PDB file of C-alpha atoms in Angstrom:
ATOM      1  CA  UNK A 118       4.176 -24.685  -2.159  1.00  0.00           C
ATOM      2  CA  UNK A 119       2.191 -26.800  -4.471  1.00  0.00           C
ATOM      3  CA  UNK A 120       1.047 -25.097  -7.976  1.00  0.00           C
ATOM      4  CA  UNK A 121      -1.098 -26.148  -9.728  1.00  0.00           C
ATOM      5  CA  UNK A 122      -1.279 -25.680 -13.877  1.00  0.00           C
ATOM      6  CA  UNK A 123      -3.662 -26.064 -16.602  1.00  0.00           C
ATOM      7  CA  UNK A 124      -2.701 -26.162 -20.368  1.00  0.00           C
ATOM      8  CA  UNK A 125      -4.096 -24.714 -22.689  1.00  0.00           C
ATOM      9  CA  UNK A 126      -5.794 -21.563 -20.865  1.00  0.00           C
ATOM     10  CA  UNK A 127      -8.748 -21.623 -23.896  1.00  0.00           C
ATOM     11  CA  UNK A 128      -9.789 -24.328 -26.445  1.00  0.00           C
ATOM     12  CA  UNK A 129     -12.243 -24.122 -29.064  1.00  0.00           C
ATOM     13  CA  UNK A 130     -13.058 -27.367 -30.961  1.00  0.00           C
ATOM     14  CA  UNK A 131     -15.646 -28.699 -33.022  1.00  0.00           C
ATOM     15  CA  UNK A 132     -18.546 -30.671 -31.937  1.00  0.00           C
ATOM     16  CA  UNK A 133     -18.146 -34.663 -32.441  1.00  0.00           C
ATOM     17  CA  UNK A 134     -14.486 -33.902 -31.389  1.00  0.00           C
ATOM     18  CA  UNK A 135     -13.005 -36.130 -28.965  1.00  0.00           C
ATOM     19  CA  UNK A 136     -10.675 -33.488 -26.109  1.00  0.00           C
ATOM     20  CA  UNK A 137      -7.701 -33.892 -23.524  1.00  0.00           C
ATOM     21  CA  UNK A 138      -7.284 -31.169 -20.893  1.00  0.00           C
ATOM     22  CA  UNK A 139      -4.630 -30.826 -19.055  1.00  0.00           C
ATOM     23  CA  UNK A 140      -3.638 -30.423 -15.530  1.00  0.00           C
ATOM     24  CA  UNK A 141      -0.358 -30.873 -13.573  1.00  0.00           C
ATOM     25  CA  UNK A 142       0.811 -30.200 -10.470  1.00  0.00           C
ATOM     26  CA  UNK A 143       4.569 -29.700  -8.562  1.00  0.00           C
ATOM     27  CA  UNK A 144       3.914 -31.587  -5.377  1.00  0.00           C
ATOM     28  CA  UNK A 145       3.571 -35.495  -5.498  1.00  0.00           C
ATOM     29  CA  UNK A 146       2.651 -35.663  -2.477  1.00  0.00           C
ATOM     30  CA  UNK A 147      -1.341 -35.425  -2.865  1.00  0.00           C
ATOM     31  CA  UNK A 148      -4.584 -36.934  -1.040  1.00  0.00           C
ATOM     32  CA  UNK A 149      -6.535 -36.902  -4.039  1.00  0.00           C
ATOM     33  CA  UNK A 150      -7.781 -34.815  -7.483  1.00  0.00           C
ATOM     34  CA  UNK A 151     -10.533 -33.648  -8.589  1.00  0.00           C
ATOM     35  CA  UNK A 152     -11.843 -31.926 -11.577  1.00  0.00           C
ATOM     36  CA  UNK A 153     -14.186 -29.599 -11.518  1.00  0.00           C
ATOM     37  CA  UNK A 154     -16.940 -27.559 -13.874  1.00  0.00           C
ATOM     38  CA  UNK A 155     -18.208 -24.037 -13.966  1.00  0.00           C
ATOM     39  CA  UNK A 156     -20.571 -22.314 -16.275  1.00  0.00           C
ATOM     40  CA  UNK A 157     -20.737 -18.587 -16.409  1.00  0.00           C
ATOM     41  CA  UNK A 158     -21.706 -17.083 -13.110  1.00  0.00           C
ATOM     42  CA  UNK A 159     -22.096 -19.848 -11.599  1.00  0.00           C
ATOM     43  CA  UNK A 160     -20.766 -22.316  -8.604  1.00  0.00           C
ATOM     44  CA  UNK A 161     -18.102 -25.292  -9.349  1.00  0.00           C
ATOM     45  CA  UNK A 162     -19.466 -28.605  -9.891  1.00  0.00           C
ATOM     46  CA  UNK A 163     -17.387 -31.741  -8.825  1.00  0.00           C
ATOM     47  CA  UNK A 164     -16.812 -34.238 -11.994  1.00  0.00           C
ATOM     48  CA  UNK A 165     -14.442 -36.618 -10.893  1.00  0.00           C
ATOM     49  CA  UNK A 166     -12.492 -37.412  -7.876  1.00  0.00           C
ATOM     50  CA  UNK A 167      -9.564 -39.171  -8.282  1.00  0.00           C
ATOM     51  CA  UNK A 168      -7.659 -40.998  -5.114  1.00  0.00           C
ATOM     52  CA  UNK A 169      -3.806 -41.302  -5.062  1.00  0.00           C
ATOM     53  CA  UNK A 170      -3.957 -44.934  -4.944  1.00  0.00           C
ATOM     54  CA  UNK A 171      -6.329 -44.985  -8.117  1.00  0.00           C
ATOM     55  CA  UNK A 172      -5.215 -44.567 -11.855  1.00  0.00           C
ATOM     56  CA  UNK A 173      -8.446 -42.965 -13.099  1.00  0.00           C
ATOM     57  CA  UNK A 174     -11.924 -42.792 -13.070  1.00  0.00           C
ATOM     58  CA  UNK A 175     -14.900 -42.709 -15.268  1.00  0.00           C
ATOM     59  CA  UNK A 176     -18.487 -40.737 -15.475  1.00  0.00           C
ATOM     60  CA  UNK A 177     -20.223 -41.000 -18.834  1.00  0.00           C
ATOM     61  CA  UNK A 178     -18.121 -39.456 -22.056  1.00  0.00           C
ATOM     62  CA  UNK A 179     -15.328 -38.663 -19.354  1.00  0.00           C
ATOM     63  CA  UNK A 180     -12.679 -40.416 -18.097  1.00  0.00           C
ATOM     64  CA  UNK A 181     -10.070 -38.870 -15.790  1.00  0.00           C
ATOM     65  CA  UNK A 182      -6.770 -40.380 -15.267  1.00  0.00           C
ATOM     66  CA  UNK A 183      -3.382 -39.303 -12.614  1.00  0.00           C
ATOM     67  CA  UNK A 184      -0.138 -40.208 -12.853  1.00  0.00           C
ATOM     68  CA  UNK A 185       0.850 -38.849  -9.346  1.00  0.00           C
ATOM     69  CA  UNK A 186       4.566 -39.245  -9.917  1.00  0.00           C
ATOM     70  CA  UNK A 187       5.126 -37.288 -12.837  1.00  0.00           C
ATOM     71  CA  UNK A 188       2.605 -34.923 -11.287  1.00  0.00           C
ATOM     72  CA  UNK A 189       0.036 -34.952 -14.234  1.00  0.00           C
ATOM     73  CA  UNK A 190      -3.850 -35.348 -14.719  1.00  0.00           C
ATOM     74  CA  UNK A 191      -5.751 -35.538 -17.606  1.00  0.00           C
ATOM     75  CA  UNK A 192     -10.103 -34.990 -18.304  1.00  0.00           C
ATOM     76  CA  UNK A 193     -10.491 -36.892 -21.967  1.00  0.00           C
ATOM     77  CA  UNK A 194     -13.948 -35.431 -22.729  1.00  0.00           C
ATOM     78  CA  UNK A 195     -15.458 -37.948 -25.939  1.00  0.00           C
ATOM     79  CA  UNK A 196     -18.077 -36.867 -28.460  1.00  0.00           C
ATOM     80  CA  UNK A 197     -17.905 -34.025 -27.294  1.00  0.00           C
ATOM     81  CA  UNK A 198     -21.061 -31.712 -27.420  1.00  0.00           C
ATOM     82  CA  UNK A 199     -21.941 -27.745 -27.218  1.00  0.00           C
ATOM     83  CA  UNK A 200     -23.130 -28.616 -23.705  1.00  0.00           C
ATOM     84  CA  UNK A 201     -19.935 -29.510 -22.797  1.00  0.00           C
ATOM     85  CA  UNK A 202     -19.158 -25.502 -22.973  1.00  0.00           C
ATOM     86  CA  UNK A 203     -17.504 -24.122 -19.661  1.00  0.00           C
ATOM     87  CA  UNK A 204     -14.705 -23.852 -17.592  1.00  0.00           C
ATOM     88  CA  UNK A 205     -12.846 -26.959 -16.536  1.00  0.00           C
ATOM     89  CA  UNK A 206     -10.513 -26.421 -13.028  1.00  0.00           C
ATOM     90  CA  UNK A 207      -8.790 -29.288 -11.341  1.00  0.00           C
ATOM     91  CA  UNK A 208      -8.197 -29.398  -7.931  1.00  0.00           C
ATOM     92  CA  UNK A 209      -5.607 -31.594  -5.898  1.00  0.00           C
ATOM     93  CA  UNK A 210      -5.612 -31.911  -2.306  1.00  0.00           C
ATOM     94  CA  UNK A 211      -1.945 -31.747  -0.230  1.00  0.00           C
ATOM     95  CA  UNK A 212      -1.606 -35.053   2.021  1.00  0.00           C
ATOM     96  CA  UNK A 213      -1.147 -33.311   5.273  1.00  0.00           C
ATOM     97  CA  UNK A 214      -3.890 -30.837   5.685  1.00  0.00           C
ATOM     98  CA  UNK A 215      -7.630 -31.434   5.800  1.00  0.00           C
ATOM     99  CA  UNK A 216      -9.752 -29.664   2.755  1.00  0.00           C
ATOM    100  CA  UNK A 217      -6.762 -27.248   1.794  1.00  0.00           C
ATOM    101  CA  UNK A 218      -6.920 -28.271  -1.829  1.00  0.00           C
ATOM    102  CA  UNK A 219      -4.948 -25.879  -4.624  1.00  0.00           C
ATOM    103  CA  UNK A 220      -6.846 -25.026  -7.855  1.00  0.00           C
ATOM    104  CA  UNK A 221      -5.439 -24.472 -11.160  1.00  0.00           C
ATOM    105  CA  UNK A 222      -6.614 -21.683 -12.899  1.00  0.00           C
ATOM    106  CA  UNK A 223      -9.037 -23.515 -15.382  1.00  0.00           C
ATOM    107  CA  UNK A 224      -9.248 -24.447 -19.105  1.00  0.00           C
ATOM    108  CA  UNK A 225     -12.402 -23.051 -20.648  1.00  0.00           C
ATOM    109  CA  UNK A 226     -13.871 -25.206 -23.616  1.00  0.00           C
ATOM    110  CA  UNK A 227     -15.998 -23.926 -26.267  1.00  0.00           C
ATOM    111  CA  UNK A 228     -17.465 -26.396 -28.074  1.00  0.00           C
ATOM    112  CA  UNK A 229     -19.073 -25.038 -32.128  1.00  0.00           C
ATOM    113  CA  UNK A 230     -22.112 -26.784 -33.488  1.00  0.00           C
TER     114      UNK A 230
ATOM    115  CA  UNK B  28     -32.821 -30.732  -1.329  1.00  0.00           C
ATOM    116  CA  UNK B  29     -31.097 -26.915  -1.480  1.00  0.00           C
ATOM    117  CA  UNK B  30     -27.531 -28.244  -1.491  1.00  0.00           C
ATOM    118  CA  UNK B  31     -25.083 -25.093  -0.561  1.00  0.00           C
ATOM    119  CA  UNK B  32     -26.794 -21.909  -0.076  1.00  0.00           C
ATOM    120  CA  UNK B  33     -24.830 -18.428  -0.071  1.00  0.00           C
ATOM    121  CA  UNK B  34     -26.469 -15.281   0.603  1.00  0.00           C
ATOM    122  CA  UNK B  35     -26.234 -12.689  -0.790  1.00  0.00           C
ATOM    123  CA  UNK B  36     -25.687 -13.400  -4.454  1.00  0.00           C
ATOM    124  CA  UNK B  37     -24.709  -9.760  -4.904  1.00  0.00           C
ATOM    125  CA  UNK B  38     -23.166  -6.855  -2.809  1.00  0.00           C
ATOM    126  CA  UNK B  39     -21.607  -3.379  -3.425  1.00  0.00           C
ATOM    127  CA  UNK B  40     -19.538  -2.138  -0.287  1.00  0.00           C
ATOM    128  CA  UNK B  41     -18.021   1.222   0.017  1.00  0.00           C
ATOM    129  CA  UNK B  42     -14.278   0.653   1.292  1.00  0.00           C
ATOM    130  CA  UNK B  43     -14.282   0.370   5.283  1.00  0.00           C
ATOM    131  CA  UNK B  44     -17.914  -0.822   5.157  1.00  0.00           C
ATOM    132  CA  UNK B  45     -18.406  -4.342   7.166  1.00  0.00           C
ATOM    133  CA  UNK B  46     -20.795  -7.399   6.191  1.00  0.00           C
ATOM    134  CA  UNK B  47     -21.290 -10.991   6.679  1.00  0.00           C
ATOM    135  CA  UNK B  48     -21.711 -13.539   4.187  1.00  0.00           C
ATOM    136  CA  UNK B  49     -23.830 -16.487   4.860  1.00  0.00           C
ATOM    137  CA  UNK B  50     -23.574 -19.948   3.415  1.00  0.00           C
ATOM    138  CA  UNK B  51     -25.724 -22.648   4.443  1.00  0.00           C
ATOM    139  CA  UNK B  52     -25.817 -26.172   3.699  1.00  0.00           C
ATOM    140  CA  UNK B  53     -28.745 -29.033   4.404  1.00  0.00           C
ATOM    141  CA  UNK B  54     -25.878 -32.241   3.908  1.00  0.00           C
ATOM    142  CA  UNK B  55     -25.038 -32.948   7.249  1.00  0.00           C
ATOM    143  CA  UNK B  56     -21.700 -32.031   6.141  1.00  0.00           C
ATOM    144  CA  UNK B  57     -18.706 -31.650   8.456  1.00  0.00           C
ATOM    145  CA  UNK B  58     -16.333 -29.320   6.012  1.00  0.00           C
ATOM    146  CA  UNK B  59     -17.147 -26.408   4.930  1.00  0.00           C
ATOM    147  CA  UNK B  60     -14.631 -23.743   2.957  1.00  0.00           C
ATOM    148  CA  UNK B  61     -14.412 -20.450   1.645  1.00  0.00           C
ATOM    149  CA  UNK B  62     -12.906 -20.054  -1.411  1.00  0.00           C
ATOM    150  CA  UNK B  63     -12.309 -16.540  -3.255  1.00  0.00           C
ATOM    151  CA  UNK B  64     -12.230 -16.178  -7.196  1.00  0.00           C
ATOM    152  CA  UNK B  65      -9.906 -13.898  -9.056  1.00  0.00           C
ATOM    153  CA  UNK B  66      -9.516 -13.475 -12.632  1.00  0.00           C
ATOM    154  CA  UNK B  67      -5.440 -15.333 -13.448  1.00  0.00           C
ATOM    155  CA  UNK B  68      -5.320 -16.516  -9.880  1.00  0.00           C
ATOM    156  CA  UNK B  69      -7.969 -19.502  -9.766  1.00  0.00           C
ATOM    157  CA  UNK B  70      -9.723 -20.651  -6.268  1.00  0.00           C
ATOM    158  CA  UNK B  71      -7.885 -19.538  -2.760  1.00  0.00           C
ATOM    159  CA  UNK B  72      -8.917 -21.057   0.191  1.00  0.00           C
ATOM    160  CA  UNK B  73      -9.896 -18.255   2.531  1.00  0.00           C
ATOM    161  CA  UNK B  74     -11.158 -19.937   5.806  1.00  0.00           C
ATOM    162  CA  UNK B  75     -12.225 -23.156   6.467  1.00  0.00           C
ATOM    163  CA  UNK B  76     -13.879 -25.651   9.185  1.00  0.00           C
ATOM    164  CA  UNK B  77     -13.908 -29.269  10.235  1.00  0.00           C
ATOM    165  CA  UNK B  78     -16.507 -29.263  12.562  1.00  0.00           C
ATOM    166  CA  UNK B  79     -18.929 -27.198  14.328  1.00  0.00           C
ATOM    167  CA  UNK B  80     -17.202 -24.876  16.308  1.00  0.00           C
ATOM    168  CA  UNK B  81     -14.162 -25.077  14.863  1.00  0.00           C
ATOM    169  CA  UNK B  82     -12.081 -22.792  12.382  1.00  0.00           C
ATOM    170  CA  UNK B  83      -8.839 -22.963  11.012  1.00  0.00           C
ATOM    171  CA  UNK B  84      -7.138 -20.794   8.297  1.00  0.00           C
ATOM    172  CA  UNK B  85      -6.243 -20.777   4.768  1.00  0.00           C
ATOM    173  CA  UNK B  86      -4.022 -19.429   2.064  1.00  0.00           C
ATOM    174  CA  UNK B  87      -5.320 -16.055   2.361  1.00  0.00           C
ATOM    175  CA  UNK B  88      -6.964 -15.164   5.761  1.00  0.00           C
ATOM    176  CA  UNK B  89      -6.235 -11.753   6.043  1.00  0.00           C
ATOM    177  CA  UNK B  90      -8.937  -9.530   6.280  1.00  0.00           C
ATOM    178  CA  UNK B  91     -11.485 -11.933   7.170  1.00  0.00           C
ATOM    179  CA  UNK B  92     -13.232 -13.589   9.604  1.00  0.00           C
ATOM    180  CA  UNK B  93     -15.142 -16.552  10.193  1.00  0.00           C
ATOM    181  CA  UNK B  94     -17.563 -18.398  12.365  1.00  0.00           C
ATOM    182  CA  UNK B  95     -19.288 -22.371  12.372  1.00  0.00           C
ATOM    183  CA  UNK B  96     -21.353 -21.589  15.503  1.00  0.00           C
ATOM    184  CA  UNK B  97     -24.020 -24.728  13.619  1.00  0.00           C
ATOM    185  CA  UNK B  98     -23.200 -27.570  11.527  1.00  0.00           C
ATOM    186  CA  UNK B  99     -24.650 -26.297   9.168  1.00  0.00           C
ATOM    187  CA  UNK B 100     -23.824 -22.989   8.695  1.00  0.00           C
ATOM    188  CA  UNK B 101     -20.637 -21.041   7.991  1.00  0.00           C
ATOM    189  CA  UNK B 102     -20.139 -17.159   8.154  1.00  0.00           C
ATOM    190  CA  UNK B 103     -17.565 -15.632   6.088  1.00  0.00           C
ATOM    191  CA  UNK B 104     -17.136 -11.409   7.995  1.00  0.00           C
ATOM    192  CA  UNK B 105     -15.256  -8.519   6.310  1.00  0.00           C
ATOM    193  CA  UNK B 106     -14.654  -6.410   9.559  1.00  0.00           C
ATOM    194  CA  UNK B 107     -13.418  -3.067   7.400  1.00  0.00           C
ATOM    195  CA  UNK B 108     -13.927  -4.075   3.465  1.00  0.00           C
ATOM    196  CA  UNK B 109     -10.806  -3.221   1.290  1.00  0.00           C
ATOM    197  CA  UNK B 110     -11.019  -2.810  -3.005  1.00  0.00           C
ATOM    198  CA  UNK B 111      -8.581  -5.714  -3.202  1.00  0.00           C
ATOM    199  CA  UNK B 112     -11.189  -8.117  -1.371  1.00  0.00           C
ATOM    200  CA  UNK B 113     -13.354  -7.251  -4.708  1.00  0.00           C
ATOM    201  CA  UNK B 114     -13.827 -10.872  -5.739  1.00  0.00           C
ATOM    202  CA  UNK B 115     -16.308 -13.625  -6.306  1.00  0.00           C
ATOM    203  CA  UNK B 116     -16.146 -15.461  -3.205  1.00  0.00           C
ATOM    204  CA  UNK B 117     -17.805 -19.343  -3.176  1.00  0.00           C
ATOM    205  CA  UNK B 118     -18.365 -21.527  -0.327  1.00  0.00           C
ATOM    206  CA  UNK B 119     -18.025 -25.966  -0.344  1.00  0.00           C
ATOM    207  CA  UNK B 120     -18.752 -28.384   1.864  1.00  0.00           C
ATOM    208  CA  UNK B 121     -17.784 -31.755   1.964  1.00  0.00           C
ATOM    209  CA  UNK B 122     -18.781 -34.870   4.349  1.00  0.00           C
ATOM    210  CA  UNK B 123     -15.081 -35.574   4.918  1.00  0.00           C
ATOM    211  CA  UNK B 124     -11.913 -34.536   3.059  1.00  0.00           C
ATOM    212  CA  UNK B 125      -9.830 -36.595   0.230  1.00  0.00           C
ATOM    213  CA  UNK B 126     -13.078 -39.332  -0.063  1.00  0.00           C
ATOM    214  CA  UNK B 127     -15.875 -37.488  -1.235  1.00  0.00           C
ATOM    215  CA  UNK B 128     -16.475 -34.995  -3.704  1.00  0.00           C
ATOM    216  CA  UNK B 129     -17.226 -31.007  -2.789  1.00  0.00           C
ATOM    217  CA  UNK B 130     -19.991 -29.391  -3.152  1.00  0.00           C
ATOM    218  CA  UNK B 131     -20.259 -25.640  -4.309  1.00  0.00           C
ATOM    219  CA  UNK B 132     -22.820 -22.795  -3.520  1.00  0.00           C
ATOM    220  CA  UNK B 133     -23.419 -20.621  -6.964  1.00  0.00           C
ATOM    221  CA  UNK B 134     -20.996 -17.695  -5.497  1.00  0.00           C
ATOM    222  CA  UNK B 135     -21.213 -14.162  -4.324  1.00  0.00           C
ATOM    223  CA  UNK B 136     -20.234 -11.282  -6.099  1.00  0.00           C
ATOM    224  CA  UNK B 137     -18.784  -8.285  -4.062  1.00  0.00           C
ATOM    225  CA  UNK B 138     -17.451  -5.110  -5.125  1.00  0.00           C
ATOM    226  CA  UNK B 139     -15.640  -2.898  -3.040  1.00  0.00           C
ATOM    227  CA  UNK B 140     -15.985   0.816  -4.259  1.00  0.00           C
TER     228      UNK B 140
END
């Protein structure tokens, strides 16, 4: 059964600080990634998707990268800002089933002014 | 453009109570999921759908039912509502699985007195 784990649970950083969140996973055998944000009461918003063929991706002052065989994933957030605050989940998808991804259980970020 | 609509945003149930929960989406999307959210245990995939007419299950089914009678809709049923189905529950679609990113309604909040 794949699990899926995020490290650290909180983090609380400065603003201007440049961040790595964690994610890894125990099953190598994934269709794809994908990390995820949610604010407060609200619904998850996709970030990045990340294929297994593909090392990472980009958007902005993110950059995602995988390393599928040692079963890791990390978000590097730069410059980071007090919008940035929320809850970060990542999200891989098993290679056999269609749309059964596994989430982990989220890092959530404040960032001080 | 709406995106991924649930209704209702809120809803007390007293235990053995039934209800439906609607989630609608205007992509043209084939997937659709439900996910439930619990505090320590991240997103569970509940039910979910490839097509219209079609369901299949997820990690944790029990209890629920579900129904993609249009494309564009997806019905998430509690037949007899239980206190441990107290949860936020969320619904996604996607246009296909492991190639494009998923898109989240802003959640539903049940309690189950």
């Amino acid at each position: 059964k794949q699990e899926v784990t995020q490290i650290p649970a909180a983090l609380s950083v400065p603003e201007g600080e440049n961040l790595v969140l964690n994610c890894s996973f125990t099953d190598s055998a994934i269709y794809n990634l994908q990390w995820f944000r949610q604010d407060p009461g609200k619904g998850l918003t996709s970030l990045l998707l990340i294929q297994s063929s593909q090392r990472e991706q980009t958007s902005g002052r993110l950059n995602a990268s995988l390393d599928k065989s040692s079963g890791r994933s990390t978000l590097y957030i730069a410059a980071s800002q007090p919008g940035d605050s929320a809850t970060y989940l990542c999200a891989v998808e098993r290679d056999t089933n269609a749309g059964k991804s596994t989430f982990g259980d989220g890092t959530t970020l404040t960032v001080k002014p | 453009n709406a995106g991924v609509t649930q209704t209702p945003k809120f809803r007390v149930l007293k235990t053995g109570q039934s209800m439906t929960l609607l989630c609608a989406q205007d992509m043209n999307h084939e997937y659709m999921y439900w996910y439930r959210q619990d505090p320590g245990m991240g997103l569970r995939l509940i039910h979910y759908s490839v097509g219209e007419g079609t369901t299949a299950k997820g990690e944790v089914p029990d209890g629920y039912n579900v129904s993609r009678l249009k494309k564009q809709n997806f019905l998430l049923g509690l037949e007899s509502a239980a206190p441990s189905q107290t949860s936020v529950y969320f619904c996604a679609s996607s246009w296909w699985t492991g190639t494009t990113e998923a898109f989240f309604g802003q959640g539903t909040r049940l309690t189950v007195v």
